[in-house]
Short mmCIF file of C-alpha atoms in Angstrom, two decimals:
data_model
loop_
_atom_site.label_atom_id
_atom_site.label_comp_id
_atom_site.label_asym_id
_atom_site.label_seq_id
_atom_site.Cartn_x
_atom_site.Cartn_y
_atom_site.Cartn_z
CA MET Z 7 1.28 15.76 0.30
CA TYR Z 8 5.27 14.09 -0.21
CA VAL Z 9 6.29 16.55 2.76
CA LYS Z 10 3.26 15.68 4.90
CA GLU Z 11 4.12 11.95 4.54
CA LEU Z 12 7.94 12.61 5.28
CA PHE Z 13 6.70 14.54 8.33
CA LYS Z 14 4.52 11.18 9.49
CA GLU Z 15 6.82 9.02 8.95
CA MET Z 16 9.03 10.77 11.13
CA ASN Z 17 6.70 11.23 13.70
CA LYS Z 18 6.49 7.16 13.68
CA ILE Z 19 9.59 6.37 13.16
CA GLY Z 20 10.88 8.42 16.05
CA ILE Z 21 8.68 9.23 18.72
CA GLY Z 22 7.02 5.65 17.75
CA SER Z 23 10.83 3.93 18.91
CA LEU Z 24 11.79 6.68 21.39
CA GLY Z 25 11.01 4.53 24.34
CA ILE Z 26 12.24 1.32 23.32
CA VAL Z 27 15.69 2.96 22.78
CA ILE Z 28 15.61 5.17 26.11
CA LEU Z 29 14.99 1.74 28.17
CA ILE Z 30 17.49 0.02 26.48
CA SER Z 31 20.03 2.65 26.25
CA ILE Z 32 19.75 3.19 30.17
CA PHE Z 33 20.22 -0.07 30.88
CA LEU Z 34 23.15 -0.70 28.43
CA GLY Z 35 25.43 1.95 29.64
CA MET Z 36 24.45 0.53 33.48
CA VAL Z 37 25.43 -2.67 32.85
CA THR Z 38 28.37 -1.54 31.05
CA THR Z 39 29.60 0.25 33.34
CA LEU Z 40 28.89 -2.75 36.55
CA GLN Z 41 30.48 -5.21 33.82
CA THR Z 42 33.80 -3.19 32.89
CA ALA Z 43 34.54 -2.32 36.76
CA TYR Z 44 34.30 -6.55 37.49
CA GLN Z 45 36.44 -6.33 34.81
CA LEU Z 46 39.42 -3.79 35.97
CA VAL Z 47 40.35 -5.14 39.11
CA VAL Z 48 43.69 -3.92 39.04
CA ALA Z 49 44.04 -1.54 41.17
CA TRP Z 50 46.98 1.02 39.39
CA ILE Z 51 44.25 1.31 36.85
CA PRO Z 52 42.77 4.57 37.32
CA PRO Z 53 38.64 4.70 37.48
CA SER Z 54 38.72 7.55 34.90
CA VAL Z 55 39.35 3.97 32.52
CA ILE Z 56 35.98 3.10 32.79
CA GLY Z 57 34.54 6.82 31.85
CA GLU Z 58 37.01 6.46 28.95
CA ILE Z 59 35.94 2.69 28.02
CA ILE Z 60 32.28 3.54 28.41
CA VAL Z 61 32.41 6.83 26.11
CA GLU Z 62 33.98 5.01 23.10
CA THR Z 63 32.33 1.78 23.09
CA SER Z 64 28.87 3.79 23.39
CA MET Z 65 29.84 5.63 20.52
CA LEU Z 66 31.08 3.84 18.72
CA GLU Z 67 29.63 0.05 19.00
CA LEU Z 68 26.59 -0.15 20.99
CA ALA Z 69 24.31 2.76 20.89
CA PRO Z 70 24.45 2.44 17.06
CA THR Z 71 24.49 -1.25 16.44
CA ILE Z 72 22.10 -2.29 19.58
CA THR Z 73 19.79 0.59 18.59
CA GLY Z 74 20.28 -0.48 14.56
CA LEU Z 75 19.38 -3.87 15.68
CA VAL Z 76 16.37 -3.48 17.43
CA LEU Z 77 15.23 -0.55 15.21
CA ALA Z 78 15.38 -3.20 12.49
CA GLY Z 79 12.74 -5.20 14.33
CA ARG Z 80 10.87 -2.12 16.17
CA VAL Z 81 10.61 -0.12 12.45
CA GLY Z 82 11.91 -2.56 10.16
CA SER Z 83 8.75 -5.52 10.59
CA SER Z 84 6.13 -2.02 10.64
CA LEU Z 85 7.53 -0.86 7.83
CA ALA Z 86 7.00 -4.05 6.07
CA SER Z 87 3.62 -4.93 7.25
CA GLU Z 88 2.38 -1.44 6.79
CA LEU Z 89 3.60 -1.65 3.11
CA GLY Z 90 2.46 -5.61 2.36
CA THR Z 91 -1.22 -5.10 4.10
CA MET Z 92 -1.10 -2.44 1.61
CA ARG Z 93 -0.25 -4.85 -1.19
CA VAL Z 94 -2.82 -7.16 -0.81
CA LYS Z 95 -6.01 -4.68 0.18
CA GLU Z 96 -5.14 -3.26 -3.07
CA GLN Z 97 -4.16 -0.18 -1.73
CA ILE Z 98 -0.88 0.44 -3.78
CA ASP Z 99 -2.81 -0.57 -6.76
CA ALA Z 100 -5.38 2.29 -6.17
CA LEU Z 101 -2.64 4.39 -6.06
CA ASP Z 102 -1.04 3.19 -9.05
CA VAL Z 103 -5.11 3.51 -10.90
CA MET Z 104 -5.01 7.20 -9.53
CA GLY Z 105 -1.99 7.50 -11.79
CA VAL Z 106 0.00 8.54 -8.17
CA ASN Z 107 3.29 6.66 -8.06
CA SER Z 108 3.38 4.32 -5.48
CA ALA Z 109 6.71 3.54 -4.97
CA ALA Z 110 7.41 6.97 -4.71
CA PHE Z 111 4.73 8.26 -2.69
CA LEU Z 112 5.11 5.70 -0.15
CA VAL Z 113 8.65 4.32 -0.25
CA PHE Z 114 10.40 7.38 -0.55
CA PRO Z 115 9.30 9.53 2.72
CA LYS Z 116 9.74 6.77 4.58
CA ILE Z 117 13.57 5.96 3.49
CA LEU Z 118 14.02 9.65 3.66
CA GLY Z 119 12.51 9.78 6.98
CA SER Z 120 14.35 7.15 8.66
CA ILE Z 121 17.62 8.57 7.40
CA ILE Z 122 16.89 11.40 9.16
CA VAL Z 123 15.49 10.25 12.68
CA ILE Z 124 17.43 7.09 13.22
CA PRO Z 125 20.88 8.99 13.64
CA MET Z 126 19.18 11.15 16.02
CA LEU Z 127 18.28 8.00 17.61
CA VAL Z 128 21.49 6.79 17.88
CA VAL Z 129 22.93 10.27 19.05
CA VAL Z 130 20.44 9.88 22.46
CA ALA Z 131 21.03 6.39 22.69
CA THR Z 132 24.73 7.20 22.97
CA PHE Z 133 23.93 10.30 25.31
CA LEU Z 134 22.05 8.12 28.21
CA MET Z 135 23.98 5.40 27.85
CA ILE Z 136 27.10 7.39 28.91
CA LEU Z 137 24.44 9.15 31.47
CA SER Z 138 23.54 6.11 33.37
CA GLY Z 139 27.04 4.86 32.97
CA ALA Z 140 28.03 7.68 35.16
CA PHE Z 141 25.16 7.78 37.28
CA ILE Z 142 25.56 3.73 38.40
CA GLY Z 143 29.53 4.39 38.38
CA ASN Z 144 29.07 7.12 41.25
CA SER Z 145 25.77 5.68 42.39
CA ALA Z 146 27.50 1.87 43.12
CA GLY Z 147 31.11 4.14 44.09
CA ILE Z 148 32.66 2.64 41.03
CA VAL Z 149 33.85 5.75 39.82
CA PRO Z 150 33.35 9.64 41.03
CA TYR Z 151 31.51 11.46 38.68
CA ASN Z 152 34.58 13.55 37.92
CA ASP Z 153 36.76 10.69 37.15
CA PHE Z 154 34.35 9.66 34.90
CA VAL Z 155 33.97 13.03 33.10
CA GLU Z 156 37.64 13.54 32.88
CA GLY Z 157 37.99 10.27 31.11
CA ALA Z 158 35.21 10.44 28.91
CA ILE Z 159 36.95 14.30 27.66
CA ASP Z 160 40.02 12.66 27.33
CA ILE Z 161 39.17 9.89 25.32
CA PHE Z 162 36.77 11.85 22.48
CA LYS Z 163 37.69 11.87 19.38
CA VAL Z 164 35.61 13.65 16.20
CA LYS Z 165 36.24 10.67 14.33
CA VAL Z 166 34.89 8.31 16.62
CA PHE Z 167 31.10 10.34 16.63
CA VAL Z 168 31.91 10.55 12.67
CA LEU Z 169 32.34 6.97 12.08
CA SER Z 170 29.42 6.26 14.83
CA MET Z 171 27.14 8.43 12.56
CA ALA Z 172 28.45 6.78 9.60
CA LYS Z 173 27.32 3.77 10.99
CA ALA Z 174 24.13 5.61 12.05
CA TYR Z 175 22.92 6.60 8.37
CA THR Z 176 24.11 3.30 6.92
CA PHE Z 177 21.79 1.12 8.66
CA ALA Z 178 19.22 3.44 8.88
CA PHE Z 179 18.94 3.02 4.78
CA MET Z 180 19.68 -0.77 5.33
CA ILE Z 181 16.44 -1.06 7.68
CA SER Z 182 14.19 1.78 5.44
CA SER Z 183 15.31 0.35 2.26
CA ILE Z 184 14.91 -3.54 2.85
CA SER Z 185 12.08 -3.42 5.07
CA CYS Z 186 10.27 -1.50 2.23
CA TYR Z 187 11.14 -3.51 -0.50
CA GLN Z 188 10.12 -6.32 1.07
CA GLY Z 189 6.63 -4.86 2.47
CA TYR Z 190 6.14 -3.62 -1.40
CA PHE Z 191 6.38 -6.89 -3.24
CA SER Z 192 4.68 -8.66 -1.05
CA GLU Z 193 1.91 -11.82 -2.11
CA GLY Z 194 0.06 -14.40 -1.19
CA GLY Z 195 -2.45 -12.67 1.52
CA ALA Z 196 -1.98 -12.18 5.23
CA THR Z 197 0.38 -15.37 5.10
CA GLY Z 198 2.75 -13.74 2.57
CA VAL Z 199 3.13 -10.27 4.76
CA GLY Z 200 4.21 -12.21 7.96
CA LYS Z 201 6.73 -13.87 5.65
CA SER Z 202 7.78 -9.83 4.03
CA SER Z 203 8.50 -8.55 7.67
CA THR Z 204 10.18 -11.57 9.14
CA ARG Z 205 12.48 -11.49 5.99
CA ALA Z 206 12.50 -7.50 7.02
CA VAL Z 207 14.17 -8.13 9.68
CA VAL Z 208 16.67 -11.36 9.30
CA TRP Z 209 17.76 -9.34 6.19
CA SER Z 210 18.28 -6.31 7.93
CA CYS Z 211 19.73 -7.48 11.09
CA VAL Z 212 22.68 -9.72 8.89
CA LEU Z 213 23.31 -6.72 6.85
CA ILE Z 214 23.63 -4.22 9.99
CA LEU Z 215 26.09 -6.44 11.58
CA PHE Z 216 28.12 -6.81 8.06
CA SER Z 217 28.48 -3.37 7.12
CA ASP Z 218 29.18 -2.58 11.27
CA TYR Z 219 32.13 -5.35 10.68
CA LEU Z 220 32.64 -4.11 7.40
CA ILE Z 221 32.93 0.16 8.76
CA ALA Z 222 34.95 -0.88 11.27
CA GLN Z 223 37.58 -3.00 9.33
CA LEU Z 224 37.62 -0.29 6.59
CA PHE Z 225 37.97 3.40 9.21
CA LEU Z 226 39.27 1.73 12.12
CA MET E 9 -15.81 4.49 -25.71
CA ILE E 10 -12.86 1.98 -24.87
CA GLU E 11 -11.74 -0.91 -27.14
CA LEU E 12 -10.10 -4.31 -27.15
CA GLN E 13 -8.23 -5.12 -29.97
CA GLY E 14 -7.02 -9.16 -29.84
CA LEU E 15 -5.90 -8.76 -25.87
CA ARG E 16 -3.49 -10.85 -24.89
CA LYS E 17 -1.63 -11.73 -21.45
CA SER E 18 -0.09 -14.40 -19.91
CA PHE E 19 1.98 -15.34 -16.84
CA ASP E 20 4.53 -17.95 -16.09
CA GLY E 21 4.00 -18.85 -20.11
CA LYS E 22 0.88 -19.51 -19.02
CA GLU E 23 -2.07 -17.35 -21.36
CA VAL E 24 -4.39 -15.82 -19.05
CA LEU E 25 -5.74 -13.69 -22.21
CA LYS E 26 -6.45 -15.17 -25.48
CA GLY E 27 -7.01 -12.32 -27.79
CA ILE E 28 -10.09 -10.47 -26.57
CA ASP E 29 -12.02 -8.31 -28.49
CA ALA E 30 -14.47 -6.01 -26.95
CA LYS E 31 -16.13 -2.76 -27.34
CA PHE E 32 -17.57 -0.62 -24.34
CA GLN E 33 -19.84 2.29 -24.69
CA PRO E 34 -20.17 5.60 -22.70
CA GLY E 35 -22.96 6.11 -20.44
CA LYS E 36 -23.74 2.72 -20.57
CA ILE E 37 -22.83 -0.55 -17.70
CA ASN E 38 -20.08 -3.04 -19.30
CA MET E 39 -20.83 -6.30 -17.48
CA ILE E 40 -17.71 -8.51 -17.90
CA ILE E 41 -19.20 -12.34 -16.38
CA GLY E 42 -17.44 -15.36 -16.25
CA SER E 43 -16.73 -18.25 -13.76
CA SER E 44 -13.21 -17.61 -11.69
CA GLY E 45 -10.16 -17.96 -13.48
CA SER E 46 -11.84 -16.77 -16.85
CA GLY E 47 -9.51 -13.73 -16.90
CA LYS E 48 -12.04 -11.27 -16.22
CA THR E 49 -9.77 -9.27 -13.59
CA VAL E 50 -6.63 -9.79 -15.77
CA THR E 51 -8.76 -7.68 -18.76
CA LEU E 52 -9.40 -5.34 -16.17
CA LYS E 53 -5.60 -5.21 -14.60
CA CYS E 54 -4.68 -4.56 -18.55
CA MET E 55 -7.56 -1.74 -19.21
CA VAL E 56 -6.32 0.27 -15.91
CA GLY E 57 -3.12 0.03 -16.80
CA LEU E 58 -2.10 -2.27 -14.15
CA PHE E 59 -0.83 -5.40 -16.09
CA GLU E 60 0.97 -3.96 -19.60
CA PRO E 61 -0.69 -7.09 -22.65
CA GLU E 62 1.90 -8.69 -24.47
CA ALA E 63 -0.14 -8.38 -27.75
CA GLY E 64 -3.25 -6.48 -28.63
CA ASP E 65 -4.19 -2.88 -28.13
CA ILE E 66 -6.35 -1.08 -25.64
CA LEU E 67 -8.16 2.20 -27.06
CA TYR E 68 -9.57 4.73 -25.12
CA ALA E 69 -11.42 7.56 -27.31
CA GLY E 70 -10.00 5.75 -30.22
CA LYS E 71 -6.51 6.51 -28.84
CA SER E 72 -3.96 3.53 -27.68
CA VAL E 73 -2.92 3.50 -24.56
CA VAL E 74 -0.71 0.04 -24.77
CA GLY E 75 3.04 0.89 -24.24
CA LEU E 76 2.57 4.87 -23.51
CA HIS E 77 5.42 6.61 -21.93
CA ILE E 78 4.17 7.09 -17.83
CA LYS E 79 3.26 10.68 -18.39
CA GLN E 80 0.85 10.26 -20.84
CA LYS E 81 -0.23 7.23 -18.80
CA LYS E 82 -0.53 9.59 -15.79
CA LYS E 83 -2.65 12.10 -17.94
CA ILE E 84 -5.11 9.34 -19.10
CA ARG E 85 -5.33 7.30 -15.61
CA GLN E 86 -6.63 10.60 -14.07
CA GLU E 87 -9.52 10.26 -16.09
CA ILE E 88 -9.97 6.74 -14.10
CA GLY E 89 -11.48 5.95 -11.52
CA MET E 90 -12.05 2.25 -9.96
CA LEU E 91 -13.37 0.82 -7.43
CA PHE E 92 -11.91 -2.24 -6.07
CA GLN E 93 -13.54 -5.41 -4.64
CA SER E 94 -11.91 -4.67 -1.04
CA ALA E 95 -12.75 -0.89 -1.45
CA ALA E 96 -8.76 -0.34 -0.92
CA LEU E 97 -9.49 2.53 1.32
CA PHE E 98 -6.29 4.07 3.24
CA ASP E 99 -6.45 2.56 6.52
CA SER E 100 -4.40 5.84 8.17
CA MET E 101 -7.26 8.59 6.23
CA THR E 102 -10.39 9.32 7.33
CA VAL E 103 -13.59 9.06 4.70
CA ALA E 104 -13.05 12.45 3.61
CA GLU E 105 -9.57 12.56 3.79
CA ASN E 106 -9.65 9.17 1.60
CA VAL E 107 -12.01 10.84 -1.76
CA ALA E 108 -9.76 14.38 -1.08
CA PHE E 109 -6.66 12.55 -1.81
CA PRO E 110 -7.27 12.47 -5.85
CA LEU E 111 -7.96 16.10 -5.36
CA ARG E 112 -5.04 17.04 -3.28
CA MET E 113 -2.65 14.67 -5.15
CA PHE E 114 -3.74 15.99 -8.95
CA THR E 115 -5.55 19.60 -8.65
CA SER E 116 -4.56 22.87 -8.05
CA LYS E 117 -7.91 23.61 -5.97
CA SER E 118 -7.76 25.21 -2.35
CA GLU E 119 -8.92 23.40 1.10
CA ALA E 120 -11.72 25.42 0.88
CA GLU E 121 -12.91 23.91 -3.03
CA ILE E 122 -11.67 20.74 -1.74
CA LYS E 123 -14.08 20.23 1.18
CA GLU E 124 -16.74 20.91 -1.04
CA ARG E 125 -16.29 18.53 -3.33
CA VAL E 126 -15.94 15.68 -0.98
CA GLN E 127 -19.39 16.93 0.43
CA PHE E 128 -20.62 16.76 -2.93
CA CYS E 129 -19.13 13.29 -3.67
CA LEU E 130 -20.33 12.07 0.27
CA HIS E 131 -23.75 13.61 -0.28
CA ARG E 132 -23.94 11.65 -3.81
CA VAL E 133 -23.21 8.17 -2.31
CA GLU E 134 -25.50 9.34 0.58
CA LEU E 135 -22.14 9.42 3.42
CA ASP E 136 -22.52 13.18 4.61
CA LYS E 137 -21.78 11.86 8.26
CA ALA E 138 -18.93 9.61 7.74
CA GLY E 139 -16.84 11.97 6.80
CA GLU E 140 -14.66 11.95 9.79
CA LYS E 141 -14.73 8.29 10.48
CA LEU E 142 -12.08 5.98 9.61
CA PRO E 143 -12.36 2.69 7.12
CA SER E 144 -12.12 0.38 9.97
CA GLU E 145 -14.72 2.04 11.40
CA ILE E 146 -17.51 1.90 8.43
CA SER E 147 -19.06 -1.55 7.34
CA GLY E 148 -18.73 -3.11 3.93
CA GLY E 149 -21.17 -1.56 1.82
CA MET E 150 -20.27 2.18 3.16
CA GLN E 151 -16.91 1.28 2.20
CA LYS E 152 -17.82 0.35 -1.13
CA ARG E 153 -19.74 3.57 -1.02
CA VAL E 154 -16.57 6.03 -0.12
CA GLY E 155 -14.72 3.88 -2.37
CA ILE E 156 -17.63 5.08 -5.32
CA ALA E 157 -17.02 8.20 -4.10
CA ARG E 158 -13.14 8.95 -4.10
CA ALA E 159 -13.63 7.11 -7.61
CA ILE E 160 -15.66 10.34 -8.80
CA ALA E 161 -13.47 13.16 -6.45
CA LEU E 162 -11.94 13.93 -10.26
CA ASP E 163 -13.90 14.27 -13.55
CA ILE E 164 -13.69 10.97 -14.55
CA LYS E 165 -14.42 9.46 -17.92
CA TYR E 166 -13.90 5.65 -17.12
CA LEU E 167 -15.43 4.10 -14.17
CA TYR E 168 -14.07 0.32 -13.40
CA CYS E 169 -16.04 -1.92 -10.61
CA ASP E 170 -13.88 -5.21 -9.75
CA GLU E 171 -16.49 -7.73 -8.43
CA PRO E 172 -18.49 -4.37 -6.22
CA ASN E 173 -20.96 -7.29 -4.64
CA SER E 174 -18.20 -9.14 -3.04
CA GLY E 175 -18.74 -9.91 0.05
CA LEU E 176 -22.16 -7.23 0.64
CA ASP E 177 -25.69 -8.79 1.29
CA PRO E 178 -28.21 -8.77 -1.39
CA VAL E 179 -30.12 -5.43 -0.67
CA THR E 180 -26.83 -3.95 -0.31
CA SER E 181 -25.59 -5.15 -3.01
CA LEU E 182 -28.51 -3.73 -5.17
CA VAL E 183 -27.56 -0.26 -2.97
CA ILE E 184 -24.40 -0.54 -4.66
CA ASP E 185 -25.47 -1.73 -7.94
CA HIS E 186 -28.17 1.47 -8.21
CA LEU E 187 -25.31 3.75 -7.32
CA ILE E 188 -23.33 2.62 -10.01
CA LYS E 189 -25.97 2.59 -12.93
CA GLU E 190 -27.10 6.33 -11.95
CA ILE E 191 -22.92 8.25 -11.17
CA THR E 192 -22.56 6.21 -15.00
CA GLN E 193 -25.88 8.16 -16.54
CA GLU E 194 -25.26 11.20 -14.44
CA PHE E 195 -21.68 12.01 -15.80
CA ASN E 196 -21.94 10.40 -18.94
CA ILE E 197 -19.04 7.69 -18.01
CA THR E 198 -17.92 4.28 -19.39
CA THR E 199 -18.38 1.52 -16.64
CA VAL E 200 -17.16 -1.60 -16.77
CA VAL E 201 -18.21 -3.96 -14.09
CA ASN E 202 -16.52 -7.76 -13.29
CA THR E 203 -18.65 -9.55 -11.95
CA HIS E 204 -20.10 -13.00 -10.68
CA ASP E 205 -23.55 -11.73 -10.00
CA MET E 206 -26.32 -12.68 -11.87
CA ASN E 207 -28.90 -9.88 -9.92
CA SER E 208 -26.52 -6.96 -10.76
CA ILE E 209 -26.50 -8.17 -14.64
CA PHE E 210 -30.28 -8.37 -14.69
CA GLU E 211 -30.63 -5.19 -12.57
CA VAL E 212 -28.06 -2.70 -13.87
CA GLY E 213 -25.90 -4.23 -16.96
CA ASP E 214 -26.70 -2.77 -20.21
CA ASN E 215 -23.96 -4.23 -22.05
CA VAL E 216 -22.68 -8.21 -20.74
CA LEU E 217 -19.33 -9.83 -22.34
CA TYR E 218 -19.26 -13.54 -20.85
CA LEU E 219 -15.28 -15.11 -20.55
CA TYR E 220 -14.56 -18.25 -20.89
CA GLN E 221 -10.68 -19.16 -20.12
CA GLY E 222 -9.35 -16.30 -21.31
CA ARG E 223 -11.56 -16.32 -24.83
CA LYS E 224 -14.65 -14.42 -25.32
CA LEU E 225 -17.19 -17.03 -25.92
CA TRP E 226 -20.91 -14.56 -25.86
CA GLU E 227 -21.51 -10.84 -25.90
CA GLY E 228 -24.79 -9.19 -25.82
CA HIS E 229 -27.65 -7.65 -23.95
CA PRO E 230 -28.96 -9.43 -20.39
CA GLU E 231 -32.36 -10.25 -21.77
CA GLU E 232 -31.22 -12.38 -24.61
CA ILE E 233 -28.60 -14.33 -21.99
CA MET E 234 -30.82 -16.63 -21.31
CA THR E 235 -31.77 -17.81 -24.60
CA ALA E 236 -27.60 -17.28 -25.56
CA ASP E 237 -26.77 -21.10 -27.36
CA VAL E 238 -23.46 -20.90 -25.70
CA PRO E 239 -23.31 -24.24 -23.62
CA GLU E 240 -20.34 -23.22 -21.40
CA LEU E 241 -22.70 -19.86 -20.75
CA LYS E 242 -25.45 -21.61 -19.79
CA ASP E 243 -23.58 -23.89 -17.70
CA PHE E 244 -22.80 -21.28 -15.82
CA ILE E 245 -25.97 -18.66 -15.67
CA PHE E 246 -28.24 -22.11 -14.43
CA ALA E 247 -25.45 -23.25 -12.01
CA SER E 248 -28.08 -21.46 -9.60
CA PRO E 249 -30.67 -23.27 -8.85
CA LEU E 250 -32.55 -20.30 -8.08
CA ILE E 251 -32.05 -18.85 -11.24
CA ARG E 252 -32.69 -22.34 -12.72
CA ASN E 253 -35.92 -23.01 -11.21
CA ALA E 254 -36.86 -19.37 -12.10
CA TYR E 255 -36.41 -19.71 -15.74
CA GLN E 256 -38.33 -22.89 -15.78
CA GLN E 257 -41.20 -21.38 -13.80
CA GLN E 258 -41.16 -18.73 -16.40
CA LEU E 259 -41.40 -21.07 -19.63
CA LYS E 260 -44.16 -22.35 -18.27
CA ASN E 261 -45.87 -19.49 -17.40
CA GLN E 262 -45.48 -19.07 -21.06
#
């Protein structure tokens, strides 16, 4: 039952959020490329620098943080309202009366599922940001594919990828644990569930930004 | 048999249960009645282990269940079935999956055995064809019947019903009441029902416990309730003009 629940959650969080992550990543990659090119007006800077900037910015900041913030809204509110509704509709009490450890049964698959799936979404987001950046750079005549790839290969460091993943795992844990806590301890009917969802999203966003700063400060 | 001894419980310094003593017999429907805020639901939640009482004891077949380790509690909880006021079915599961849930969690039965047991339970509550439906696709009365089917999926010894008739029309209420009665007698389980519904008390109640402001004020058989010399109980029963008029008519006829 626990394994089945885990796969259900992974599917809900991962597949359910894939669309919005793809959409945001593609546009963010294209916009970042255009704006970087706009800012780099000096002629002696080689176009491959744009590739370097897009790759590093996407891996280090944009993909984990923006994906984290989007998922805080999409996944956080969903987890909190699902558990909150279960609480007010006595479904959690029903599990407890049956002798099921409701916290373990409901919360554990959600947290573990998030920790497995959200970093995967961050990898997808990073890849799409770089790809869409390269595409628009080439299409708009800003930076040819060859130069973009050259810059990307030059700048790629394993440390940056590890840091990106560290952020992704941290954000995944924060989003899921805060949201599950808020939902599980909801009270006060429909209004209470609404408040729990709002608190889940707000606290997740605040802590994502704070831990983003902390990780950058500690490891860069 | 379930026994309550001096049960006390308070929230934020406000005492909700002020020492309740009671005995609930097997094979019988034991009704707990009282106005809103009298402590009925808190009593029930203490009995099923959702609240831990501050003082007093709860005995299941002579054994105390207060302060037990979580593993020992788990064992007793598997002998308990509960029908919640809102039915508390799991929204994401079909009716059949809801009934199968305790079997999948606590037994090592094969899928075929689980399917057979689910069919038996659904047949018992006359919902043979609703197995594949979601809880949101069936009526309130049907949801209550699925709640009963889920409660009896395991071989339970105790059945708790928290206001089983709330939100139901009188005819469906009667169906639910009789179903609870039949199941209680068929499986010889100890049933405790929390209710406001006077019809249920007279229709299926075997023993009635009246709570008032966290205290037990009266206990007896349903037929004695009209003549009980407890002013608070009289106010509670005769609050309904229908019952008041019916009783006065009965007295006139006598």
